[in-house]
mmCIF file of N, CA and C in Angstrom:
data_model
loop_
_atom_site.group_PDB
_atom_site.id
_atom_site.type_symbol
_atom_site.label_atom_id
_atom_site.label_comp_id
_atom_site.label_asym_id
_atom_site.label_seq_id
_atom_site.Cartn_x
_atom_site.Cartn_y
_atom_site.Cartn_z
ATOM 1 N N VAL S 1 103.297 106.000 105.223
ATOM 2 C CA VAL S 1 102.402 105.674 103.930
ATOM 3 C C VAL S 1 102.973 106.557 102.935
ATOM 4 N N ASN S 2 103.688 105.947 101.932
ATOM 5 C CA ASN S 2 104.337 106.677 100.889
ATOM 6 C C ASN S 2 103.166 107.351 99.914
ATOM 7 N N ALA S 3 102.236 106.519 99.739
ATOM 8 C CA ALA S 3 101.161 107.081 98.870
ATOM 9 C C ALA S 3 100.486 108.333 99.365
ATOM 10 N N LEU S 4 100.319 108.408 100.836
ATOM 11 C CA LEU S 4 99.823 109.661 101.198
ATOM 12 C C LEU S 4 100.735 110.889 101.077
ATOM 13 N N ARG S 5 102.053 110.558 101.288
ATOM 14 C CA ARG S 5 103.005 111.649 101.191
ATOM 15 C C ARG S 5 102.958 112.201 99.624
ATOM 16 N N ALA S 6 102.943 111.174 98.704
ATOM 17 C CA ALA S 6 102.953 111.533 97.345
ATOM 18 C C ALA S 6 101.703 112.525 97.071
ATOM 19 N N VAL S 7 100.589 112.074 97.564
ATOM 20 C CA VAL S 7 99.285 112.820 97.428
ATOM 21 C C VAL S 7 99.431 114.298 98.056
ATOM 22 N N GLU S 8 100.034 114.283 99.184
ATOM 23 C CA GLU S 8 100.030 115.576 99.945
ATOM 24 C C GLU S 8 101.019 116.425 99.161
ATOM 25 N N GLN S 9 102.011 116.081 98.612
ATOM 26 C CA GLN S 9 102.992 116.815 97.729
ATOM 27 C C GLN S 9 102.209 117.569 96.513
ATOM 28 N N THR S 10 101.137 116.896 95.999
ATOM 29 C CA THR S 10 100.311 117.633 94.925
ATOM 30 C C THR S 10 99.397 118.656 95.510
ATOM 31 N N GLY S 11 99.301 118.885 96.841
ATOM 32 C CA GLY S 11 98.266 119.714 97.353
ATOM 33 C C GLY S 11 96.982 119.226 97.557
ATOM 34 N N LEU S 12 96.770 117.917 97.125
ATOM 35 C CA LEU S 12 95.440 117.135 97.358
ATOM 36 C C LEU S 12 95.487 116.614 98.705
ATOM 37 N N VAL S 13 94.624 116.907 99.609
ATOM 38 C CA VAL S 13 94.434 116.261 100.882
ATOM 39 C C VAL S 13 92.944 115.867 101.137
ATOM 40 N N VAL S 14 92.835 114.886 102.066
ATOM 41 C CA VAL S 14 91.563 114.358 102.396
ATOM 42 C C VAL S 14 90.875 115.474 103.420
ATOM 43 N N ALA S 15 89.786 116.107 103.044
ATOM 44 C CA ALA S 15 89.198 117.021 103.737
ATOM 45 C C ALA S 15 88.243 116.387 104.824
ATOM 46 N N ALA S 16 87.685 115.226 104.467
ATOM 47 C CA ALA S 16 86.707 114.510 105.389
ATOM 48 C C ALA S 16 86.494 112.980 104.967
ATOM 49 N N THR S 17 86.023 112.350 105.805
ATOM 50 C CA THR S 17 85.893 110.842 105.636
ATOM 51 C C THR S 17 84.423 110.408 106.249
ATOM 52 N N THR S 18 83.778 109.508 105.761
ATOM 53 C CA THR S 18 82.625 108.887 106.279
ATOM 54 C C THR S 18 82.690 107.276 106.140
ATOM 55 N N PRO S 19 82.872 106.800 107.242
ATOM 56 C CA PRO S 19 82.819 107.212 108.584
ATOM 57 C C PRO S 19 84.057 108.095 108.755
ATOM 58 N N ALA S 20 83.983 108.994 109.961
ATOM 59 C CA ALA S 20 84.817 109.962 110.296
ATOM 60 C C ALA S 20 86.178 109.097 110.947
ATOM 61 N N ALA S 21 87.466 109.548 110.776
ATOM 62 C CA ALA S 21 88.532 109.000 111.260
ATOM 63 C C ALA S 21 88.363 108.988 112.693
ATOM 64 N N GLY S 22 88.608 107.818 113.402
ATOM 65 C CA GLY S 22 88.530 107.594 114.793
ATOM 66 C C GLY S 22 87.035 107.437 115.318
ATOM 67 N N SER S 23 86.111 107.544 114.586
ATOM 68 C CA SER S 23 84.806 107.175 115.005
ATOM 69 C C SER S 23 84.358 105.865 115.365
ATOM 70 N N ILE S 24 83.536 105.619 116.304
ATOM 71 C CA ILE S 24 82.941 104.594 116.621
ATOM 72 C C ILE S 24 81.694 104.246 115.954
ATOM 73 N N VAL S 25 81.690 103.137 115.245
ATOM 74 C CA VAL S 25 80.376 102.679 114.550
ATOM 75 C C VAL S 25 79.701 101.469 115.191
ATOM 76 N N SER S 26 78.539 101.470 115.121
ATOM 77 C CA SER S 26 77.800 100.231 115.662
ATOM 78 C C SER S 26 77.558 99.283 114.673
ATOM 79 N N VAL S 27 77.631 99.552 113.327
ATOM 80 C CA VAL S 27 77.596 98.522 112.415
ATOM 81 C C VAL S 27 78.560 98.819 111.294
ATOM 82 N N PRO S 28 79.310 97.809 110.839
ATOM 83 C CA PRO S 28 80.367 98.158 109.822
ATOM 84 C C PRO S 28 79.757 98.832 108.656
ATOM 85 N N PRO S 29 80.520 99.770 108.204
ATOM 86 C CA PRO S 29 79.864 100.592 106.992
ATOM 87 C C PRO S 29 79.873 99.647 105.823
ATOM 88 N N ALA S 30 78.873 100.099 104.934
ATOM 89 C CA ALA S 30 78.764 99.496 103.534
ATOM 90 C C ALA S 30 79.581 100.015 102.563
ATOM 91 N N SER S 31 79.902 101.290 102.726
ATOM 92 C CA SER S 31 80.914 102.019 101.922
ATOM 93 C C SER S 31 81.754 103.132 102.692
ATOM 94 N N TYR S 32 82.652 103.516 102.066
ATOM 95 C CA TYR S 32 83.582 104.443 102.630
ATOM 96 C C TYR S 32 83.669 105.699 101.834
ATOM 97 N N VAL S 33 83.484 106.888 102.235
ATOM 98 C CA VAL S 33 83.333 108.141 101.523
ATOM 99 C C VAL S 33 84.554 109.054 101.782
ATOM 100 N N VAL S 34 85.391 109.480 100.814
ATOM 101 C CA VAL S 34 86.442 110.335 101.060
ATOM 102 C C VAL S 34 86.178 111.503 100.288
ATOM 103 N N THR S 35 86.237 112.663 101.007
ATOM 104 C CA THR S 35 85.998 113.929 100.495
ATOM 105 C C THR S 35 87.432 114.728 100.251
ATOM 106 N N PHE S 36 87.845 115.067 99.067
ATOM 107 C CA PHE S 36 89.100 115.574 98.815
ATOM 108 C C PHE S 36 89.085 117.172 98.911
ATOM 109 N N SER S 37 90.235 117.843 99.097
ATOM 110 C CA SER S 37 90.159 119.352 99.264
ATOM 111 C C SER S 37 90.086 119.998 97.991
ATOM 112 N N ARG S 38 90.354 119.295 96.846
ATOM 113 C CA ARG S 38 90.168 119.779 95.550
ATOM 114 C C ARG S 38 90.026 118.676 94.393
ATOM 115 N N ASP S 39 89.600 119.310 93.238
ATOM 116 C CA ASP S 39 89.342 118.289 92.186
ATOM 117 C C ASP S 39 90.405 117.345 91.886
ATOM 118 N N LEU S 40 90.123 116.139 91.417
ATOM 119 C CA LEU S 40 91.006 115.221 91.050
ATOM 120 C C LEU S 40 90.772 114.524 89.858
ATOM 121 N N ASP S 41 91.615 114.166 89.048
ATOM 122 C CA ASP S 41 91.313 113.361 87.762
ATOM 123 C C ASP S 41 90.840 111.847 88.051
ATOM 124 N N ALA S 42 89.465 111.727 87.944
ATOM 125 C CA ALA S 42 88.898 110.561 88.154
ATOM 126 C C ALA S 42 89.443 109.326 87.455
ATOM 127 N N ALA S 43 90.117 109.431 86.256
ATOM 128 C CA ALA S 43 90.680 108.531 85.478
ATOM 129 C C ALA S 43 91.890 108.018 86.385
ATOM 130 N N THR S 44 92.541 108.588 87.310
ATOM 131 C CA THR S 44 93.608 108.136 87.943
ATOM 132 C C THR S 44 93.150 107.446 89.239
ATOM 133 N N LEU S 45 91.827 107.473 89.670
ATOM 134 C CA LEU S 45 91.463 106.933 90.884
ATOM 135 C C LEU S 45 91.042 105.460 90.724
ATOM 136 N N GLN S 46 91.628 104.609 91.613
ATOM 137 C CA GLN S 46 91.398 103.118 91.498
ATOM 138 C C GLN S 46 90.848 102.662 92.908
ATOM 139 N N ALA S 47 89.930 101.663 92.800
ATOM 140 C CA ALA S 47 89.487 101.032 93.987
ATOM 141 C C ALA S 47 90.389 100.731 95.147
ATOM 142 N N SER S 48 91.618 100.124 94.418
ATOM 143 C CA SER S 48 92.686 99.728 95.416
ATOM 144 C C SER S 48 93.396 100.847 96.051
ATOM 145 N N ASP S 49 92.973 102.014 95.787
ATOM 146 C CA ASP S 49 93.671 103.257 96.354
ATOM 147 C C ASP S 49 93.368 103.319 97.794
ATOM 148 N N LEU S 50 92.174 102.527 98.196
ATOM 149 C CA LEU S 50 91.949 102.654 99.667
ATOM 150 C C LEU S 50 91.831 101.153 100.162
ATOM 151 N N ALA S 51 92.589 100.922 101.267
ATOM 152 C CA ALA S 51 92.569 99.679 101.907
ATOM 153 C C ALA S 51 92.006 99.834 103.457
ATOM 154 N N VAL S 52 91.220 98.925 103.932
ATOM 155 C CA VAL S 52 90.808 98.962 105.141
ATOM 156 C C VAL S 52 91.191 97.728 105.841
ATOM 157 N N ASN S 53 91.949 97.640 106.922
ATOM 158 C CA ASN S 53 92.397 96.437 107.615
ATOM 159 C C ASN S 53 93.219 95.693 106.566
ATOM 160 N N GLY S 54 93.795 96.327 105.671
ATOM 161 C CA GLY S 54 94.757 95.495 104.784
ATOM 162 C C GLY S 54 94.057 95.036 103.534
ATOM 163 N N SER S 55 92.716 95.132 103.544
ATOM 164 C CA SER S 55 92.054 94.756 102.355
ATOM 165 C C SER S 55 91.692 95.866 101.386
ATOM 166 N N PRO S 56 92.069 95.829 100.153
ATOM 167 C CA PRO S 56 91.669 96.856 99.179
ATOM 168 C C PRO S 56 90.294 96.853 98.812
ATOM 169 N N ALA S 57 89.819 98.154 98.512
ATOM 170 C CA ALA S 57 88.453 98.241 97.949
ATOM 171 C C ALA S 57 88.392 97.691 96.535
ATOM 172 N N THR S 58 87.133 97.200 96.310
ATOM 173 C CA THR S 58 86.853 96.478 95.033
ATOM 174 C C THR S 58 86.153 97.405 94.088
ATOM 175 N N GLY S 59 85.590 98.304 94.543
ATOM 176 C CA GLY S 59 84.869 99.296 93.718
ATOM 177 C C GLY S 59 85.025 100.699 94.069
ATOM 178 N N VAL S 60 84.986 101.579 93.144
ATOM 179 C CA VAL S 60 85.104 103.075 93.485
ATOM 180 C C VAL S 60 84.283 103.973 92.435
ATOM 181 N N THR S 61 83.514 105.009 92.983
ATOM 182 C CA THR S 61 82.900 105.926 92.065
ATOM 183 C C THR S 61 83.418 107.369 92.584
ATOM 184 N N TYR S 62 83.379 108.303 91.788
ATOM 185 C CA TYR S 62 83.807 109.713 92.078
ATOM 186 C C TYR S 62 82.816 110.722 91.459
ATOM 187 N N ASP S 63 82.422 111.579 92.453
ATOM 188 C CA ASP S 63 81.372 112.486 92.220
ATOM 189 C C ASP S 63 82.214 113.869 92.096
ATOM 190 N N ALA S 64 82.471 114.321 90.871
ATOM 191 C CA ALA S 64 83.249 115.587 90.779
ATOM 192 C C ALA S 64 82.613 116.815 91.402
ATOM 193 N N ALA S 65 81.109 116.836 91.421
ATOM 194 C CA ALA S 65 80.572 117.999 92.121
ATOM 195 C C ALA S 65 80.935 118.122 93.515
ATOM 196 N N THR S 66 80.894 116.969 94.200
ATOM 197 C CA THR S 66 81.201 117.141 95.797
ATOM 198 C C THR S 66 82.693 116.783 96.125
ATOM 199 N N ARG S 67 83.219 116.407 95.214
ATOM 200 C CA ARG S 67 84.893 115.980 95.166
ATOM 201 C C ARG S 67 84.837 114.739 96.157
ATOM 202 N N GLN S 68 83.884 113.831 96.118
ATOM 203 C CA GLN S 68 83.831 112.666 96.894
ATOM 204 C C GLN S 68 83.944 111.420 96.069
ATOM 205 N N ALA S 69 84.880 110.509 96.777
ATOM 206 C CA ALA S 69 84.992 109.244 96.157
ATOM 207 C C ALA S 69 84.320 108.211 97.242
ATOM 208 N N THR S 70 83.536 107.382 96.552
ATOM 209 C CA THR S 70 82.880 106.247 97.530
ATOM 210 C C THR S 70 83.454 105.065 97.125
ATOM 211 N N PHE S 71 84.236 104.438 98.078
ATOM 212 C CA PHE S 71 84.861 103.177 98.062
ATOM 213 C C PHE S 71 83.925 101.966 98.555
ATOM 214 N N THR S 72 83.885 100.835 97.864
ATOM 215 C CA THR S 72 83.143 99.708 98.369
ATOM 216 C C THR S 72 83.924 98.493 98.358
ATOM 217 N N PHE S 73 83.525 97.437 99.012
ATOM 218 C CA PHE S 73 84.200 96.235 99.159
ATOM 219 C C PHE S 73 83.211 94.980 98.862
ATOM 220 N N SER S 74 83.727 93.923 98.246
ATOM 221 C CA SER S 74 82.998 92.778 97.896
ATOM 222 C C SER S 74 82.794 91.912 99.122
ATOM 223 N N THR S 75 83.713 92.055 100.074
ATOM 224 C CA THR S 75 83.538 91.538 101.418
ATOM 225 C C THR S 75 83.868 92.377 102.535
ATOM 226 N N ASN S 76 83.112 92.763 103.476
ATOM 227 C CA ASN S 76 83.345 93.849 104.431
ATOM 228 C C ASN S 76 84.708 93.544 105.167
ATOM 229 N N PRO S 77 85.550 94.614 105.083
ATOM 230 C CA PRO S 77 86.908 94.451 105.636
ATOM 231 C C PRO S 77 86.823 94.470 107.155
ATOM 232 N N VAL S 78 85.744 94.947 107.698
ATOM 233 C CA VAL S 78 85.605 94.972 109.232
ATOM 234 C C VAL S 78 85.136 93.731 109.641
ATOM 235 N N THR S 79 86.144 93.016 110.499
ATOM 236 C CA THR S 79 85.784 91.645 110.914
ATOM 237 C C THR S 79 85.461 91.524 112.328
ATOM 238 N N ALA S 80 85.858 92.508 113.094
ATOM 239 C CA ALA S 80 85.660 92.511 114.462
ATOM 240 C C ALA S 80 85.286 93.929 115.128
ATOM 241 N N GLU S 81 84.622 93.910 116.148
ATOM 242 C CA GLU S 81 84.560 95.218 116.669
ATOM 243 C C GLU S 81 85.690 95.628 117.529
ATOM 244 N N GLY S 82 85.808 96.899 117.671
ATOM 245 C CA GLY S 82 86.985 97.494 118.486
ATOM 246 C C GLY S 82 87.848 98.213 117.620
#
């Protein structure tokens, strides 16, 4: 993933996600939260920066106090269990 490599070169890394990477969820999440290791410029953050199962997010909000971006989808990208 070239975008990930570019982000890592800036020193910005993903500190945590909700749901957590590799976790098993019983219900598809309504949103995906990414916590970053340091502040970022919210003006550079776009919904399409996150894709799940090949579907880009359609909305994003950023909370600078917690360094968390919350991504949402107009149609849930999780179509099957497993």
